[in-house]
């Protein structure tokens, strides 16, 4: 006997209807805030980037692609982009593996006080960046800073190091502070990833005689790899947009040695020495930065495809 | 017997809305506090500087309110570098302050947008008489636009551009010097000696960021070259002028040999006078308001105040007097209470306020009569007055001279990459020769001017004052 299924539209019960209405109602705040504070500013900045606009009143002076041409031919823009890119690369090469190593150590249930260590590593993340910046500026001061006092006191250096005032040391110093500040987030990502590794799989391997390295190589890494790819992307994006720490510690100086794209944009939009801010130009720089970020992310597309293949 | 009741979502929502409505109504009705008569609130947006200004302004406006019972002054404070943006946002939101601080070229930014109201209808003979004779002439006051008064000054006309050289006499004496340097080579020699004797704890000099380099350079060349890269005698860029190059090379040498205090590159505005008061370096060139701050921090410091050292070949320029005053306070074009706002502005231009400001901060204010005799008997201020007499002179001001001149300076300001100070700082911090950078900068400035001229917004004549001799006070024809 062939059974045919006839779909009929069932009338929703009042309780079901009410639940649906509530579901949509509860979405409204999110849609409104996302539209108002994320989508609209993005679209508006694209629009304004075609104008010579100082941020006041209606943008009326249409200049086509002039702002874009000025940005891409501006040496300072590419220098700041290079610095932003370096922040990301260093985060991937240093912060990512270091956080993994610590996460593996902190994931060991036999480690005493591991929650205290986790908390200690996460505290910088929840500390206000401006405060972190001001404190580090004081700590690293070459005249009275604690770091130089210790280094010279222990005779590790002959004279104080001008960490933030030298064009050779300022950027690496900021990168170290940035890594320290964001380290907790990457650590939490890794811890979450490690906790997806089935314990019975590890126990079975251990019964079969696998040692710690073998478990790591043949079980832990393959299981966490799909999540690791997401962590890489998140870390890359976060580091590329470093702004507040740089603004608080050096504002892009000395001599633009730590200028990143967000400080570059900020300067054109809010520099008090300008007779009129160049919001249109700053928008164009933001759009180009966004596009470059998109390209850099798309370059990683093959890795994302790999993740799809690896996903269980 | 009563049954426990669970709240439904609808009840909860209803209760929340009712609560919000009641809170809103309470807030609305709460704004109007009981009063004996109509009270007008005048909103003043200001910058709480120098340190201690928050309390000072509140006390001053309290006394103003006591004398003007129908007016309440509400203060909105913004950080100095955010003031203009903050006030602009207030205008855009339809919530403009009645009175706001917009100083120097920042005022033009507001004026150009039509956000400043003419104060001319309120000007009386009594008001004009408060200021030095002739200083409120529309052509040169600096606070008039299109022949009408638009802004109220706060500081003495020479205050903003006075270049004071301050030095720690004890530190110089310890290195064998009885007085401060007169020339650039003496400055270099003394800075080196103090640093050597300081043994890593005390340094000879601090450049006080980019403005310090500008202050030193304009003793040797026309002020407009370190200011905007332009030589107003020819109307052409000239940062590669040999004296100009030497001014940067002087700083580069002092930076390279360690005569400058380490870490100045990342100092904020207050660090220079804090470190100087702490005796950690011996000399710097500064804005005059630092002097009072140093004295507050270290009342007994053995401080000398003199004219900034000049090139060994002699003075080539003066610290500029571009106008009688710099704009400071303006009335909003959108104020609903112009008369009350004027009363506040009138108070800010009163002898009572200026005397209080002078007494609190040691700043020489726009009303000379309020402080003149007191300042002459106060050694630091008397020294500043002497410095002004000796090292300041009237100079041509393209911004006031023509629309084209203003357009050129505004357009230059919108191109931070064309700042002389960026090239100079790079030369110092990276220890690279300045001349090639100056030549490159001059070329970029030439191209910038050519673009501007081709747009028809200005001509070379707007920034050319061929009859000007930079070592003499300029006389406008």
GROMACS .gro file of C-alpha atoms in nm, chain A residues 28-236:
model
  209
   28UNK     CA    1   1.340   4.384   1.775
   29UNK     CA    2   1.598   4.537   2.014
   30UNK     CA    3   1.878   4.340   1.853
   31UNK     CA    4   1.770   4.428   1.500
   32UNK     CA    5   1.734   4.794   1.594
   33UNK     CA    6   2.068   4.821   1.772
   34UNK     CA    7   2.249   4.621   1.505
   35UNK     CA    8   2.093   4.831   1.232
   36UNK     CA    9   2.150   5.158   1.412
   37UNK     CA   10   2.493   5.106   1.556
   38UNK     CA   11   2.658   4.865   1.310
   39UNK     CA   12   2.489   4.854   0.974
   40UNK     CA   13   2.395   5.220   0.940
   41UNK     CA   14   2.742   5.356   1.033
   42UNK     CA   15   2.902   5.120   0.781
   43UNK     CA   16   2.669   5.224   0.501
   44UNK     CA   17   2.695   5.592   0.598
   45UNK     CA   18   3.075   5.585   0.600
   46UNK     CA   19   3.072   5.437   0.247
   47UNK     CA   20   2.844   5.719   0.136
   48UNK     CA   21   3.037   5.998   0.309
   49UNK     CA   22   3.367   5.874   0.168
   50UNK     CA   23   3.264   6.021  -0.169
   51UNK     CA   24   3.232   6.372  -0.025
   52UNK     CA   25   3.461   6.646   0.093
   53UNK     CA   26   3.278   6.664   0.424
   54UNK     CA   27   3.378   6.802   0.761
   55UNK     CA   28   3.120   6.610   0.959
   56UNK     CA   29   2.877   6.896   1.005
   57UNK     CA   30   2.544   6.930   0.830
   58UNK     CA   31   2.464   6.758   0.503
   59UNK     CA   32   2.744   6.625   0.287
   60UNK     CA   33   2.701   6.811  -0.039
   61UNK     CA   34   3.047   6.846  -0.195
   62UNK     CA   35   3.063   6.529  -0.406
   63UNK     CA   36   3.422   6.457  -0.510
   64UNK     CA   37   3.387   6.106  -0.646
   65UNK     CA   38   3.691   5.891  -0.585
   66UNK     CA   39   3.928   6.173  -0.487
   67UNK     CA   40   3.940   6.070  -0.121
   68UNK     CA   41   4.018   5.711  -0.218
   69UNK     CA   42   4.293   5.821  -0.455
   70UNK     CA   43   4.444   6.037  -0.182
   71UNK     CA   44   4.434   5.751   0.068
   72UNK     CA   45   4.595   5.490  -0.156
   73UNK     CA   46   4.866   5.731  -0.268
   74UNK     CA   47   4.937   5.842   0.087
   75UNK     CA   48   5.261   5.694   0.220
   76UNK     CA   49   5.147   5.744   0.581
   77UNK     CA   50   4.838   5.529   0.524
   78UNK     CA   51   5.042   5.233   0.402
   79UNK     CA   52   5.289   5.276   0.686
   80UNK     CA   53   5.006   5.263   0.938
   81UNK     CA   54   4.853   4.963   0.759
   82UNK     CA   55   5.186   4.783   0.777
   83UNK     CA   56   5.196   4.845   1.152
   84UNK     CA   57   4.841   4.714   1.194
   85UNK     CA   58   4.929   4.408   0.990
   86UNK     CA   59   5.238   4.349   1.205
   87UNK     CA   60   5.021   4.356   1.517
   88UNK     CA   61   4.818   4.070   1.369
   89UNK     CA   62   5.114   3.869   1.249
   90UNK     CA   63   5.292   3.893   1.583
   91UNK     CA   64   4.973   3.798   1.767
   92UNK     CA   65   4.941   3.489   1.548
   93UNK     CA   66   5.303   3.389   1.583
   94UNK     CA   67   5.344   3.461   1.953
   95UNK     CA   68   5.012   3.491   2.134
   96UNK     CA   69   4.838   3.200   1.965
   97UNK     CA   70   5.092   2.925   2.042
   98UNK     CA   71   5.178   3.067   2.384
   99UNK     CA   72   4.811   3.071   2.485
  100UNK     CA   73   4.774   2.713   2.360
  101UNK     CA   74   5.065   2.593   2.571
  102UNK     CA   75   4.926   2.763   2.880
  103UNK     CA   76   4.575   2.639   2.805
  104UNK     CA   77   4.703   2.281   2.788
  105UNK     CA   78   4.873   2.330   3.124
  106UNK     CA   79   4.567   2.491   3.279
  107UNK     CA   80   4.340   2.222   3.137
  108UNK     CA   81   4.517   1.962   3.348
  109UNK     CA   82   4.271   1.869   3.625
  110UNK     CA   83   4.560   1.775   3.853
  111UNK     CA   84   4.701   2.129   3.848
  112UNK     CA   85   4.632   2.292   4.181
  113UNK     CA   86   4.482   2.642   4.181
  114UNK     CA   87   4.424   2.641   3.807
  115UNK     CA   88   4.119   2.863   3.843
  116UNK     CA   89   4.332   3.123   4.018
  117UNK     CA   90   4.582   3.113   3.730
  118UNK     CA   91   4.298   3.143   3.478
  119UNK     CA   92   4.160   3.439   3.665
  120UNK     CA   93   4.501   3.606   3.685
  121UNK     CA   94   4.550   3.567   3.312
  122UNK     CA   95   4.203   3.702   3.238
  123UNK     CA   96   4.222   4.010   3.461
  124UNK     CA   97   4.405   4.225   3.196
  125UNK     CA   98   4.120   4.156   2.952
  126UNK     CA   99   3.861   4.314   3.177
  127UNK     CA  100   4.084   4.604   3.279
  128UNK     CA  101   4.012   4.931   3.099
  129UNK     CA  102   4.259   4.973   2.816
  130UNK     CA  103   4.322   5.341   2.886
  131UNK     CA  104   4.416   5.253   3.244
  132UNK     CA  105   4.644   4.976   3.122
  133UNK     CA  106   4.805   5.222   2.882
  134UNK     CA  107   4.864   5.489   3.146
  135UNK     CA  108   5.005   5.237   3.393
  136UNK     CA  109   5.243   5.091   3.136
  137UNK     CA  110   5.359   5.437   3.028
  138UNK     CA  111   5.450   5.503   3.393
  139UNK     CA  112   5.614   5.161   3.437
  140UNK     CA  113   5.820   5.194   3.120
  141UNK     CA  114   5.928   5.555   3.174
  142UNK     CA  115   6.302   5.583   3.119
  143UNK     CA  116   6.354   5.835   3.398
  144UNK     CA  117   6.156   5.698   3.691
  145UNK     CA  118   5.979   5.391   3.556
  146UNK     CA  119   5.988   5.074   3.764
  147UNK     CA  120   6.098   4.857   3.472
  148UNK     CA  121   6.408   5.063   3.401
  149UNK     CA  122   6.483   5.097   3.774
  150UNK     CA  123   6.486   4.718   3.799
  151UNK     CA  124   6.684   4.664   3.481
  152UNK     CA  125   6.950   4.917   3.574
  153UNK     CA  126   6.945   4.813   3.941
  154UNK     CA  127   7.022   4.453   3.844
  155UNK     CA  128   7.285   4.581   3.598
  156UNK     CA  129   7.103   4.405   3.314
  157UNK     CA  130   7.132   4.725   3.109
  158UNK     CA  131   7.387   5.003   3.130
  159UNK     CA  132   7.140   5.288   3.084
  160UNK     CA  133   6.760   5.310   3.084
  161UNK     CA  134   6.580   5.187   2.775
  162UNK     CA  135   6.357   5.443   2.605
  163UNK     CA  136   6.086   5.185   2.539
  164UNK     CA  137   5.818   5.416   2.402
  165UNK     CA  138   6.030   5.710   2.286
  166UNK     CA  139   6.251   5.527   2.039
  167UNK     CA  140   6.132   5.445   1.690
  168UNK     CA  141   6.297   5.104   1.713
  169UNK     CA  142   6.151   4.990   2.045
  170UNK     CA  143   5.811   5.164   2.060
  171UNK     CA  144   5.623   4.929   1.826
  172UNK     CA  145   5.759   4.602   1.974
  173UNK     CA  146   5.681   4.736   2.322
  174UNK     CA  147   5.322   4.810   2.226
  175UNK     CA  148   5.291   4.464   2.074
  176UNK     CA  149   5.405   4.302   2.396
  177UNK     CA  150   5.155   4.503   2.600
  178UNK     CA  151   4.882   4.427   2.347
  179UNK     CA  152   4.954   4.055   2.368
  180UNK     CA  153   4.954   4.071   2.748
  181UNK     CA  154   4.626   4.258   2.743
  182UNK     CA  155   4.445   4.023   2.505
  183UNK     CA  156   4.611   3.701   2.610
  184UNK     CA  157   4.326   3.595   2.839
  185UNK     CA  158   4.073   3.594   2.557
  186UNK     CA  159   4.281   3.363   2.339
  187UNK     CA  160   4.346   3.146   2.641
  188UNK     CA  161   3.974   3.111   2.708
  189UNK     CA  162   3.916   3.019   2.341
  190UNK     CA  163   4.179   2.748   2.367
  191UNK     CA  164   4.044   2.619   2.697
  192UNK     CA  165   3.698   2.594   2.545
  193UNK     CA  166   3.844   2.409   2.248
  194UNK     CA  167   4.039   2.170   2.469
  195UNK     CA  168   3.730   2.087   2.667
  196UNK     CA  169   3.567   1.949   2.352
  197UNK     CA  170   3.823   1.667   2.343
  198UNK     CA  171   3.636   1.354   2.462
  199UNK     CA  172   3.791   1.218   2.779
  200UNK     CA  173   3.708   0.859   2.688
  201UNK     CA  174   3.911   0.896   2.369
  202UNK     CA  175   4.212   1.005   2.569
  203UNK     CA  176   4.163   0.726   2.822
  204UNK     CA  177   4.134   0.468   2.545
  205UNK     CA  178   4.455   0.594   2.388
  206UNK     CA  179   4.631   0.583   2.723
  207UNK     CA  180   4.514   0.223   2.777
  208UNK     CA  181   4.658   0.145   2.434
  209UNK     CA  182   4.990   0.281   2.558
  210UNK     CA  183   4.987   0.632   2.412
  211UNK     CA  184   5.208   0.879   2.595
  212UNK     CA  185   5.139   1.248   2.657
  213UNK     CA  186   5.294   1.365   2.328
  214UNK     CA  187   5.113   1.094   2.136
  215UNK     CA  188   4.779   1.194   2.289
  216UNK     CA  189   4.846   1.557   2.204
  217UNK     CA  190   4.952   1.485   1.848
  218UNK     CA  191   4.700   1.220   1.752
  219UNK     CA  192   4.394   1.315   1.956
  220UNK     CA  193   4.400   1.665   2.100
  221UNK     CA  194   4.533   1.851   1.794
  222UNK     CA  195   4.304   1.683   1.538
  223UNK     CA  196   4.000   1.742   1.758
  224UNK     CA  197   4.069   2.108   1.830
  225UNK     CA  198   4.198   2.198   1.483
  226UNK     CA  199   3.861   2.305   1.337
  227UNK     CA  200   3.809   2.537   1.635
  228UNK     CA  201   4.170   2.656   1.612
  229UNK     CA  202   4.101   2.794   1.266
  230UNK     CA  203   3.822   3.007   1.405
  231UNK     CA  204   4.050   3.123   1.687
  232UNK     CA  205   4.312   3.225   1.428
  233UNK     CA  206   4.057   3.433   1.241
  234UNK     CA  207   3.924   3.599   1.554
  235UNK     CA  208   4.271   3.682   1.681
  236UNK     CA  209   4.377   3.814   1.342
   0.00000   0.00000   0.00000
